Structures are given as structure tokens and as C-alpha cells.
XYZ file of C-alpha atoms in Angstrom:
150
model
C 54.750 -20.541 38.115
C 52.633 -17.709 38.053
C 49.298 -20.031 37.922
C 46.487 -18.669 39.539
C 44.998 -20.259 42.565
C 41.133 -19.932 43.506
C 40.799 -19.852 47.074
C 37.257 -21.619 47.579
C 36.816 -20.427 51.190
C 35.973 -16.772 49.796
C 34.553 -18.077 46.353
C 31.803 -15.838 45.090
C 29.804 -18.998 43.654
C 26.696 -19.277 45.045
C 25.475 -22.393 46.324
C 22.668 -23.752 44.490
C 20.186 -25.642 46.523
C 20.201 -29.428 45.711
C 16.747 -30.799 45.534
C 15.545 -34.688 45.200
C 14.604 -35.884 41.774
C 11.070 -37.415 41.721
C 12.791 -41.153 41.520
C 14.260 -40.291 44.752
C 11.452 -38.375 46.791
C 9.813 -39.683 49.891
C 6.189 -40.238 50.050
C 5.491 -36.890 51.733
C 7.933 -35.321 49.195
C 6.310 -36.384 46.148
C 2.743 -35.579 47.479
C 3.932 -32.116 48.301
C 5.238 -31.460 44.782
C 2.127 -32.655 43.334
C 0.309 -30.476 45.638
C 2.489 -27.526 44.953
C 1.910 -27.956 41.254
C -1.716 -27.314 41.522
C -1.186 -24.341 43.774
C 1.171 -22.886 41.226
C -0.889 -23.749 38.159
C -2.894 -20.416 38.636
C 0.335 -18.477 38.950
C 0.392 -18.135 42.958
C -0.103 -20.175 46.145
C -2.780 -18.770 48.546
C -3.675 -19.627 52.423
C -6.749 -21.559 51.492
C -4.450 -23.930 48.864
C -1.820 -24.228 51.611
C -4.567 -25.209 54.189
C -5.885 -27.899 51.634
C -2.185 -29.372 51.534
C -1.673 -29.502 55.079
C -5.163 -31.424 55.282
C -3.796 -33.681 52.859
C -0.376 -34.356 54.231
C -1.693 -34.713 57.981
C -4.238 -37.074 56.884
C -2.192 -39.238 54.567
C 0.886 -39.091 57.001
C -0.371 -38.044 60.439
C 3.107 -38.419 61.914
C 4.851 -35.953 59.512
C 6.828 -33.188 60.736
C 5.553 -29.628 59.705
C 8.744 -28.238 59.717
C 10.252 -30.970 57.053
C 6.904 -30.653 55.193
C 7.153 -26.838 54.653
C 10.644 -27.386 53.842
C 9.543 -29.781 50.988
C 6.871 -27.188 49.923
C 9.494 -24.675 49.535
C 11.721 -26.605 47.461
C 8.804 -27.722 45.253
C 7.547 -24.293 44.707
C 11.311 -22.996 43.934
C 11.620 -26.250 41.525
C 8.377 -25.676 39.778
C 8.815 -22.095 39.165
C 11.871 -22.828 37.357
C 10.038 -25.168 35.042
C 7.832 -24.250 32.340
C 5.533 -25.654 29.895
C 6.391 -29.263 28.860
C 9.404 -29.366 31.206
C 6.970 -28.910 34.124
C 4.251 -31.288 32.958
C 7.189 -34.117 32.513
C 8.068 -33.184 36.036
C 5.067 -33.664 37.446
C 4.372 -37.064 35.527
C 7.440 -38.193 37.090
C 6.086 -37.219 40.643
C 2.993 -38.651 40.062
C 4.794 -42.164 39.168
C 6.838 -41.616 42.110
C 3.435 -41.380 44.092
C 2.216 -44.626 42.526
C 5.255 -46.537 43.440
C 5.196 -45.068 47.100
C 1.685 -45.018 48.174
C -0.887 -47.599 48.748
C -4.145 -47.949 46.832
C -5.618 -47.215 50.140
C -3.403 -43.829 50.417
C -4.075 -42.987 46.918
C -7.930 -43.121 47.238
C -7.509 -40.830 50.256
C -5.315 -38.363 48.166
C -7.738 -38.275 45.064
C -10.489 -36.134 47.119
C -7.997 -34.024 48.802
C -6.651 -33.094 45.777
C -10.242 -32.055 44.512
C -10.261 -29.941 47.753
C -6.852 -28.286 46.742
C -8.380 -27.221 43.439
C -11.389 -25.965 44.655
C -9.470 -24.195 47.385
C -9.373 -20.641 46.217
C -12.904 -20.921 44.657
C -11.562 -21.015 41.103
C -10.799 -23.383 38.822
C -8.160 -23.091 36.548
C -7.770 -25.015 33.318
C -3.995 -25.634 34.136
C -5.273 -27.106 37.446
C -7.669 -29.404 35.672
C -4.879 -30.821 33.082
C -2.920 -32.082 36.199
C -5.955 -33.421 37.626
C -6.392 -35.522 34.439
C -2.924 -36.415 34.459
C -3.260 -37.683 38.275
C -6.569 -39.557 37.063
C -5.077 -41.579 34.136
C -1.897 -42.215 35.756
C -3.325 -43.393 39.095
C -6.746 -44.588 38.020
C -8.682 -42.397 40.276
C -11.547 -40.033 39.916
C -11.162 -36.011 40.992
C -14.345 -34.501 41.037
C -14.389 -30.870 40.973
C -17.452 -28.688 41.197
C -18.721 -27.475 37.759
C -20.124 -24.190 39.070
C -16.755 -22.988 40.004
């Protein structure tokens, strides 16, 4: 008696969105999270970087749903902005390892020049972007060429 019962209908608890962990990601989701990590490496995602991501996704996954891909991009940006330092790099490494499992060698070879385009898209190559590129190179066995003059 006298127990307080919390009615959940009107609960003021905010729902925390649930996102897939890298080990449960689909191919387009994993690629999008990797691209978002590069986009956000300089602290912002601009129009040119978004276009480079759209080009990468549409070439790798011609049947993709733009609405679904946009949702994955927003999720990726939300997840990545909440992570810092080694947590962010470990997350990116998990995403890259998921890509290694999900994508064929042919798809990975298509992805690497698309990542180069993404890194160069805003006209500035940041150290953080190159750190991610080096991680991709070491984990996926590809080369990511970036214009040294940027």
C-alpha cells in the first residue's frame, strides 16, 4: 500500500534512438558510417562531401533507396558526434572490419577511389581524414590516393 506506480504512457523519459552496432550493419550502412566519419573528421559535413558520398553509394549499391541511405547518414552523424578520440577510432575500425566482411574485393576496389574523392571534396585534406584513410588502407589492403597540393 502507498506504493507509487509509474504510468509509462506519459513518461517523461526520452526515447534514445537505437542504432545498429557495426557487427550488425548492412553493406550500405557500413559504407555510410565510414563516409560519415571522413565527412565529420574536419568537424563538419558540407555539400561537396555529401555529393561524394551519394556518388559512392550509388555506384556501389545501384538499387539503393535514397530515403534509407539518408537515414543511415543521419544515424552515422549522430553516433560519430557522440564519440571522441580512441572511442571514435575504435568504432571506425569496427566499421571497416564490417566492410571487409560484407563487400567483395571488387566493391572494395570501387570504394577506395570514392573515399579519395570524398577526402578531397571540400578542397582541404585534414590530418584526421588521412588517419582514417591509413586505417582503411591497412585493414582493406587498398591504396587511397589524395592530391598532395590540397
